[in-house]
Amino acid sequence: MKLAVVGGGSTYTPELIDGFARLRDTLPVTELVLVDPAAERLDLVGGLARRIFAKQGHDGRIVTTSDLDAGVEGADAVLLQLRVGGQAARNQDETWPLECGCVGQETTGAGGLAKALRTVPVVLDIAERVRRANPDAWIIDFTNPVGIVTRALLRAGHKAVGLCNVAIGFQRKFARLLDVAPAEVHLDHVGLNHLTWETGVRLGGPGGEDVLPRLLAEHGDTIATDLHLPRLVMDRFGVVPSYYLRYFYAHDEVVRELGSKPSRAAEVAAMERELLEMYGDPALDEKPALLGRRGGAFYSEAAVDLAASLLGGGGSPYQVVNTYNNGTLPFLPDDAVIETQAEVGPDGAVPLPVAPVDPLYAGLIANVTAYEILALDAALRGGRDRVFKALLAHPLVGQYAYAEGLTDRLIAHNREHLAWA
């Protein structure tokens, strides 16, 4: 089995390598190709990757290359984990929206739109080259904003599934609090990528006992602290919102907080420099503890599980993925991309039925879906007016003057990545 990772020079990659090594019975990879144009980073990451495989007794071959076409040739699955513009572009996404009094964040709001505009054309070009090299290959998208990028891939007819680590993070957290194996925890996970709520936590599978009320009663303070949200929010709603709901439920508070400290991108850039120095140490043969602060917790387990199921192996029957709505949420278009529990196999992901969604959540889901439709249109066709409309539609913007100012800033900061600008 051959897998390719586009963006293989990422500091995330050793997390992924560790998962491939530990879970080789689930996903028996014989060749893993790390593809990245950044040769120096790729050499450092590739060296550590080989040492991790060797230490854990994995006999798979690890190849590094900057040649995309050669890297994906013959691949059974291609994982996308790229960041167009790097941490420098992310730093801009997290700062210039604050000038207009709006949240600066890399996946939602104005910053998220900027990332989508930079990313979608690049991902579609990569996917088309994958299709030419091997039309049967699956594309697993971990590239943010996952919902918009996955929708772009699916609309273009690619065999694609989007993946995020938010759900598996909740699953592992709840399993630890309940003192059960993670496989015993099934989430009723509703919404869009980075806009989700856990409306049920079931033991044993989709029809199992819902223990969410017990979780909230016994561990509500711990969960709320991790989410940086008041416990009152969860107690009043009876659900667990994702961390990203904080940008909506506490927008002004977050804007003040973000304006008072260095950006997350600046923190990550410093962390990456330290990680790359560690990766260059020939004695290092495991992922360093610092990588846990980089983000992407449990990404490797989720990626292995998904790839194994898509390729006909031993993955879990039910997984939280990003895929077409196809009537799952009746208030959304069929071609909206939702993040949901699905049955995953060689034919793709089929969403499980979802209970009627409370209007409190359905309204926000529908609003952000409208934004995502406009955002993808702007990414595909370009133009200032399309960017403005997408910003105006986003509930974290929503005012004409804000949208005008943000449009000018977005274009000014991303001109080199926007062919139409």
Coordinates of C-alpha atoms in Angstrom, one line a residue:
M1 CA 0.0 0.0 0.0
K2 CA 1.4 3.4 -1.0
L3 CA 0.4 6.6 0.6
A4 CA 1.5 10.2 -0.2
V5 CA 1.4 13.2 2.1
V6 CA 1.4 16.5 0.3
G7 CA 2.8 19.0 2.7
G8 CA 5.0 16.3 4.1
G9 CA 7.6 18.8 5.3
S10 CA 5.1 20.1 7.9
T11 CA 6.2 19.9 11.6
Y12 CA 2.9 18.0 12.1
T13 CA 4.2 15.1 10.0
P14 CA 6.0 13.2 12.8
E15 CA 2.7 12.9 14.6
L16 CA 1.3 11.2 11.5
I17 CA 4.4 9.0 11.1
D18 CA 4.1 7.9 14.7
G19 CA 0.5 6.8 14.0
F20 CA 1.4 4.9 10.9
A21 CA 4.1 3.1 12.8
R22 CA 2.0 2.2 15.9
L23 CA -1.1 1.3 13.9
R24 CA 0.5 -0.7 11.1
D25 CA -1.8 -3.6 11.6
T26 CA -4.7 -1.4 10.8
L27 CA -3.0 0.4 7.8
P28 CA -0.2 -1.7 6.4
V29 CA 1.7 1.0 4.5
T30 CA 4.6 -0.4 2.4
E31 CA 5.6 3.0 0.9
L32 CA 5.0 6.5 2.3
V33 CA 6.0 9.5 0.2
L34 CA 6.4 12.9 1.8
V35 CA 6.0 15.6 -0.8
D36 CA 7.0 19.2 -0.2
P37 CA 8.7 22.0 -2.1
A38 CA 10.6 23.1 1.0
A39 CA 13.7 20.8 0.6
E40 CA 15.5 21.7 3.8
R41 CA 12.4 21.1 6.0
L42 CA 11.6 17.9 4.1
D43 CA 15.1 16.5 4.7
L44 CA 14.8 17.1 8.5
V45 CA 11.2 15.7 8.7
G46 CA 12.1 12.8 6.4
G47 CA 15.1 11.8 8.5
L48 CA 13.1 11.7 11.7
A49 CA 10.3 9.8 10.0
R50 CA 12.7 7.1 9.0
R51 CA 14.1 6.9 12.5
I52 CA 10.6 6.6 14.0
F53 CA 9.8 3.7 11.6
A54 CA 13.0 2.0 12.4
K55 CA 12.6 2.3 16.2
Q56 CA 9.1 0.9 16.1
G57 CA 10.1 -1.9 13.7
H58 CA 8.1 -0.8 10.7
D59 CA 9.6 -2.1 7.5
G60 CA 7.8 0.4 5.2
R61 CA 9.8 2.6 2.9
I62 CA 9.8 6.4 3.4
V63 CA 10.6 8.5 0.4
T64 CA 10.9 12.3 0.2
T65 CA 10.5 14.4 -2.9
S66 CA 9.6 17.8 -4.2
D67 CA 8.2 16.3 -7.4
L68 CA 4.4 16.2 -6.8
D69 CA 3.6 14.1 -9.9
A70 CA 6.2 11.5 -9.1
G71 CA 5.2 11.4 -5.4
V72 CA 1.5 10.7 -6.0
E73 CA 2.1 8.2 -8.9
G74 CA 0.5 4.9 -7.9
A75 CA -0.6 6.2 -4.5
D76 CA -3.7 4.5 -3.0
A77 CA -4.5 7.6 -1.0
V78 CA -3.1 11.1 -0.8
L79 CA -3.3 13.2 2.4
L80 CA -3.4 17.0 2.0
Q81 CA -1.9 19.0 4.9
L82 CA -0.6 22.2 3.3
R83 CA -0.5 25.8 4.3
V84 CA -0.3 28.2 1.4
G85 CA 1.8 31.2 2.5
G86 CA 3.1 29.4 5.6
Q87 CA 3.0 30.9 9.1
A88 CA 3.6 34.4 7.8
A89 CA 0.3 34.4 5.9
R90 CA -1.4 32.9 9.0
N91 CA 0.0 35.7 11.1
Q92 CA -1.6 38.2 8.8
D93 CA -4.9 36.3 8.9
E94 CA -4.9 36.6 12.7
T95 CA -4.0 40.3 12.9
W96 CA -5.5 42.5 10.2
P97 CA -9.1 41.6 11.0
L98 CA -8.5 42.9 14.5
E99 CA -8.0 46.4 12.9
C100 CA -11.7 46.3 12.0
G101 CA -12.8 45.0 15.4
C102 CA -13.4 41.4 14.1
V103 CA -11.9 38.1 15.2
G104 CA -8.6 37.3 13.6
Q105 CA -8.4 33.5 13.2
E106 CA -7.0 31.2 10.5
T107 CA -10.1 29.1 9.8
T108 CA -13.1 31.3 10.5
G109 CA -14.2 34.9 9.9
A110 CA -12.2 37.1 7.6
G111 CA -8.9 35.3 8.2
G112 CA -10.5 32.0 7.3
L113 CA -11.8 33.5 4.0
A114 CA -8.3 34.7 3.2
K115 CA -7.0 31.2 3.8
A116 CA -9.7 29.7 1.6
L117 CA -8.9 32.1 -1.3
R118 CA -5.2 31.2 -1.1
T119 CA -5.8 27.5 -0.7
V120 CA -8.6 26.3 -2.9
P121 CA -6.9 26.9 -6.3
V122 CA -3.7 25.2 -5.1
V123 CA -5.6 22.2 -3.7
L124 CA -7.7 21.8 -6.9
D125 CA -4.5 21.8 -9.0
I126 CA -2.9 19.2 -6.8
A127 CA -6.1 17.1 -6.9
E128 CA -6.3 17.2 -10.7
R129 CA -2.7 16.0 -10.9
V130 CA -3.5 13.2 -8.5
R131 CA -6.5 12.2 -10.7
R132 CA -4.3 12.2 -13.8
A133 CA -1.7 10.0 -12.1
N134 CA -4.1 7.7 -10.4
P135 CA -7.9 8.3 -10.8
D136 CA -8.7 5.6 -8.2
A137 CA -6.8 7.3 -5.4
W138 CA -8.6 8.7 -2.4
I139 CA -7.9 12.3 -1.3
I140 CA -8.0 12.9 2.5
D141 CA -8.2 16.6 3.2
F142 CA -6.8 17.9 6.4
T143 CA -6.1 21.3 4.9
N144 CA -8.1 24.2 6.5
P145 CA -10.7 25.5 6.1
V146 CA -11.6 21.8 5.7
G147 CA -15.3 22.3 4.9
I148 CA -14.7 24.8 2.1
V149 CA -11.7 22.9 0.6
T150 CA -13.6 19.5 0.8
R151 CA -16.6 21.1 -1.0
A152 CA -14.3 22.4 -3.7
L153 CA -12.8 18.9 -4.2
L154 CA -16.2 17.1 -4.3
R155 CA -17.7 19.7 -6.7
A156 CA -14.8 19.0 -9.0
G157 CA -15.6 15.3 -8.9
H158 CA -12.7 14.1 -6.8
K159 CA -12.8 11.1 -4.5
A160 CA -12.4 13.1 -1.4
V161 CA -13.2 13.1 2.3
G162 CA -12.5 15.9 4.7
L163 CA -10.9 15.2 8.2
C164 CA -10.6 17.3 11.4
N165 CA -9.3 16.3 14.8
V166 CA -11.9 18.1 16.9
A167 CA -14.3 15.1 17.1
I168 CA -11.6 12.5 17.9
G169 CA -10.3 15.0 20.5
F170 CA -13.7 15.0 22.2
Q171 CA -14.0 11.2 21.9
R172 CA -10.7 10.7 23.7
K173 CA -11.4 13.3 26.3
F174 CA -14.8 11.9 27.1
A175 CA -13.5 8.3 27.2
R176 CA -10.9 9.4 29.7
L177 CA -13.5 11.1 31.9
L178 CA -15.8 8.1 31.7
D179 CA -12.9 5.6 32.2
V180 CA -13.8 3.6 29.1
A181 CA -12.0 2.7 25.9
P182 CA -12.2 5.4 23.2
A183 CA -13.9 2.9 20.8
E184 CA -16.8 2.7 23.2
V185 CA -17.6 6.4 22.8
H186 CA -19.9 7.4 19.9
L187 CA -20.5 11.1 19.4
D188 CA -23.8 12.7 18.2
H189 CA -21.7 15.3 16.3
V190 CA -23.7 18.0 14.5
G191 CA -22.7 20.9 12.3
L192 CA -20.0 22.1 10.0
N193 CA -16.2 21.9 10.2
H194 CA -15.2 24.1 13.2
L195 CA -18.9 24.8 13.9
T196 CA -20.1 21.7 15.7
W197 CA -21.9 20.6 18.8
E198 CA -21.8 17.3 20.6
T199 CA -25.6 16.7 21.3
G200 CA -25.1 13.2 22.6
V201 CA -22.4 10.9 23.9
R202 CA -23.3 7.3 23.5
L203 CA -21.7 4.2 24.9
G204 CA -21.2 1.3 22.5
G205 CA -22.4 2.8 19.2
P206 CA -25.1 4.9 17.5
G207 CA -27.9 3.4 19.5
G208 CA -26.2 3.3 22.9
E209 CA -27.0 4.9 26.1
D210 CA -26.6 8.7 26.0
V211 CA -24.3 9.7 28.9
L212 CA -23.9 13.3 28.0
P213 CA -26.1 14.5 30.9
R214 CA -23.9 12.5 33.3
L215 CA -20.7 13.9 31.7
L216 CA -22.0 17.5 32.1
A217 CA -23.1 16.9 35.7
E218 CA -19.9 15.2 36.8
H219 CA -17.2 16.9 34.6
G220 CA -18.8 20.1 33.4
D221 CA -16.2 22.3 35.0
T222 CA -13.3 20.4 33.4
I223 CA -14.9 20.5 29.9
A224 CA -15.8 24.2 30.2
T225 CA -12.3 25.1 31.2
D226 CA -10.8 23.3 28.2
L227 CA -13.2 25.1 25.9
H228 CA -12.6 28.5 27.5
L229 CA -16.4 28.9 27.8
P230 CA -18.6 29.4 30.9
R231 CA -20.0 26.2 32.2
L232 CA -23.4 28.0 32.1
V233 CA -23.4 27.7 28.3
M234 CA -23.2 23.9 28.4
D235 CA -25.6 23.6 31.3
R236 CA -28.2 25.8 29.7
F237 CA -28.0 24.1 26.3
G238 CA -27.3 20.5 27.4
V239 CA -24.6 20.2 24.7
V240 CA -20.9 20.5 24.3
P241 CA -19.9 23.1 21.7
S242 CA -16.6 22.9 19.9
Y243 CA -13.8 25.4 21.0
Y244 CA -14.5 27.4 17.8
L245 CA -18.0 28.4 19.0
R246 CA -16.2 30.7 21.4
Y247 CA -15.5 33.0 18.5
F248 CA -19.3 33.3 18.0
Y249 CA -20.6 33.1 21.6
A250 CA -17.9 35.5 23.1
H251 CA -16.8 37.4 20.0
D252 CA -16.0 40.8 21.7
E253 CA -14.3 39.2 24.6
V254 CA -12.1 37.2 22.2
V255 CA -11.3 40.2 20.1
R256 CA -10.0 42.0 23.2
E257 CA -8.0 39.0 24.2
L258 CA -6.4 38.5 20.8
G259 CA -5.5 42.2 20.7
S260 CA -3.6 42.0 23.9
K261 CA -1.1 39.2 23.1
P262 CA 1.1 37.9 20.3
S263 CA -0.8 35.9 17.6
R264 CA -1.0 32.2 17.7
A265 CA 0.9 32.1 14.4
A266 CA 3.8 33.9 16.1
E267 CA 3.8 31.3 18.9
V268 CA 3.6 28.4 16.4
A269 CA 6.4 29.9 14.2
A270 CA 8.7 30.0 17.2
M271 CA 7.7 26.4 18.1
E272 CA 8.3 25.2 14.6
R273 CA 11.8 26.6 14.6
E274 CA 12.5 24.7 17.8
L275 CA 10.9 21.5 16.5
L276 CA 12.9 21.6 13.2
E277 CA 16.1 22.0 15.3
M278 CA 15.1 18.9 17.3
Y279 CA 14.2 17.0 14.1
G280 CA 17.8 17.5 12.9
D281 CA 19.2 15.6 15.8
P282 CA 20.2 12.2 14.5
A283 CA 19.6 10.7 18.0
L284 CA 15.9 11.7 18.0
D285 CA 13.8 8.7 17.0
E286 CA 10.4 9.6 18.4
K287 CA 8.0 12.5 18.2
P288 CA 9.1 15.1 20.8
A289 CA 6.8 16.2 23.6
L290 CA 6.8 19.7 22.3
L291 CA 4.9 18.5 19.2
G292 CA 1.9 18.1 21.5
R293 CA 1.7 21.9 21.9
R294 CA 1.8 22.4 18.2
G295 CA -1.8 21.2 17.7
G296 CA -3.3 18.4 15.7
A297 CA -3.7 16.0 18.7
F298 CA -4.9 12.5 17.6
Y299 CA -4.6 13.5 13.9
S300 CA -2.6 10.4 13.2
E301 CA -5.2 8.1 14.7
A302 CA -8.0 9.8 12.8
A303 CA -6.1 9.7 9.5
V304 CA -5.1 6.0 9.9
D305 CA -8.7 5.1 10.7
L306 CA -10.1 6.9 7.8
A307 CA -7.5 5.7 5.3
A308 CA -7.9 2.1 6.5
S309 CA -11.7 2.2 6.0
L310 CA -11.5 3.9 2.5
L311 CA -8.9 1.4 1.4
G312 CA -10.9 -1.6 2.6
G313 CA -8.9 -2.3 5.7
G314 CA -9.8 -2.5 9.4
G315 CA -10.9 1.0 10.1
S316 CA -13.8 1.8 12.5
P317 CA -17.2 1.5 10.9
Y318 CA -18.3 4.9 12.0
Q319 CA -16.2 8.0 11.9
V320 CA -16.7 11.8 12.0
V321 CA -15.8 13.2 8.6
N322 CA -16.6 16.1 6.2
T323 CA -18.7 15.1 3.3
Y324 CA -21.8 16.0 1.3
N325 CA -25.0 16.7 3.3
N326 CA -27.2 14.7 0.9
G327 CA -30.4 15.4 2.9
T328 CA -28.8 14.7 6.3
L329 CA -29.7 18.2 7.5
P330 CA -32.8 19.0 5.6
F331 CA -32.4 22.8 6.1
L332 CA -29.2 22.7 4.0
P333 CA -28.6 22.1 0.3
D334 CA -27.6 18.5 -0.6
D335 CA -24.2 19.7 -1.8
A336 CA -23.3 21.5 1.4
V337 CA -20.4 19.9 3.2
I338 CA -21.2 19.0 6.8
E339 CA -19.1 17.4 9.6
T340 CA -21.0 14.4 10.8
Q341 CA -20.8 10.8 11.9
A342 CA -20.7 8.6 8.8
E343 CA -20.4 5.0 7.8
V344 CA -17.1 4.8 5.9
G345 CA -15.9 2.2 3.5
P346 CA -14.3 1.7 0.1
D347 CA -17.3 3.5 -1.6
G348 CA -16.8 6.6 0.6
A349 CA -18.7 8.2 3.5
V350 CA -22.4 7.9 4.0
P351 CA -23.8 10.2 6.8
L352 CA -25.8 8.5 9.6
P353 CA -29.3 9.9 10.3
V354 CA -29.3 13.0 12.5
A355 CA -32.0 13.9 15.0
P356 CA -33.8 17.2 14.2
V357 CA -31.4 20.1 15.0
D358 CA -32.5 22.8 17.5
P359 CA -33.1 26.1 15.7
L360 CA -30.5 27.7 18.0
Y361 CA -27.8 25.6 16.2
A362 CA -29.6 25.2 12.8
G363 CA -29.8 28.9 12.3
L364 CA -26.0 29.4 12.7
I365 CA -25.2 26.3 10.6
A366 CA -27.4 27.7 7.8
N367 CA -25.9 31.1 8.1
V368 CA -22.3 29.8 7.9
T369 CA -23.2 27.4 5.1
A370 CA -24.4 30.4 3.0
Y371 CA -21.1 32.1 3.8
E372 CA -19.2 29.0 2.7
I373 CA -21.1 28.9 -0.6
L374 CA -20.1 32.5 -1.3
A375 CA -16.5 31.9 -0.1
L376 CA -16.0 29.0 -2.5
D377 CA -17.5 31.1 -5.4
A378 CA -14.9 33.9 -4.5
A379 CA -12.1 31.3 -4.4
L380 CA -13.0 29.8 -7.7
R381 CA -13.9 33.0 -9.7
G382 CA -12.2 35.8 -7.8
G383 CA -13.2 39.5 -7.7
R384 CA -13.6 42.1 -5.1
D385 CA -17.4 42.0 -5.1
R386 CA -17.4 38.2 -4.4
V387 CA -15.0 38.7 -1.5
F388 CA -17.2 41.4 -0.1
K389 CA -20.4 39.4 -0.3
A390 CA -18.8 36.4 1.4
L391 CA -17.5 38.7 4.2
L392 CA -20.9 40.4 4.6
A393 CA -22.6 37.0 4.9
H394 CA -20.3 35.8 7.7
P395 CA -21.9 36.1 11.1
L396 CA -18.6 37.3 12.6
V397 CA -18.6 40.3 10.2
G398 CA -22.2 41.0 9.1
Q399 CA -21.9 44.8 8.8
Y400 CA -21.4 46.7 5.6
A401 CA -18.6 49.0 6.9
Y402 CA -16.8 46.1 8.4
A403 CA -17.0 44.0 5.2
E404 CA -15.7 47.0 3.1
G405 CA -12.7 47.5 5.4
L406 CA -11.9 43.8 5.6
T407 CA -12.2 43.3 1.9
D408 CA -9.6 46.0 1.2
R409 CA -7.3 44.5 3.9
L410 CA -7.7 40.9 2.7
I411 CA -6.8 41.8 -0.9
A412 CA -3.8 44.0 0.2
H413 CA -2.4 41.3 2.4
N414 CA -2.9 38.4 -0.1
R415 CA -2.3 40.0 -3.5
E416 CA 0.6 37.7 -4.3
H417 CA -1.6 34.6 -3.8
L418 CA -4.7 35.9 -5.8
A419 CA -4.2 35.6 -9.5
W420 CA -7.2 37.9 -10.2
A421 CA -5.9 40.7 -7.9

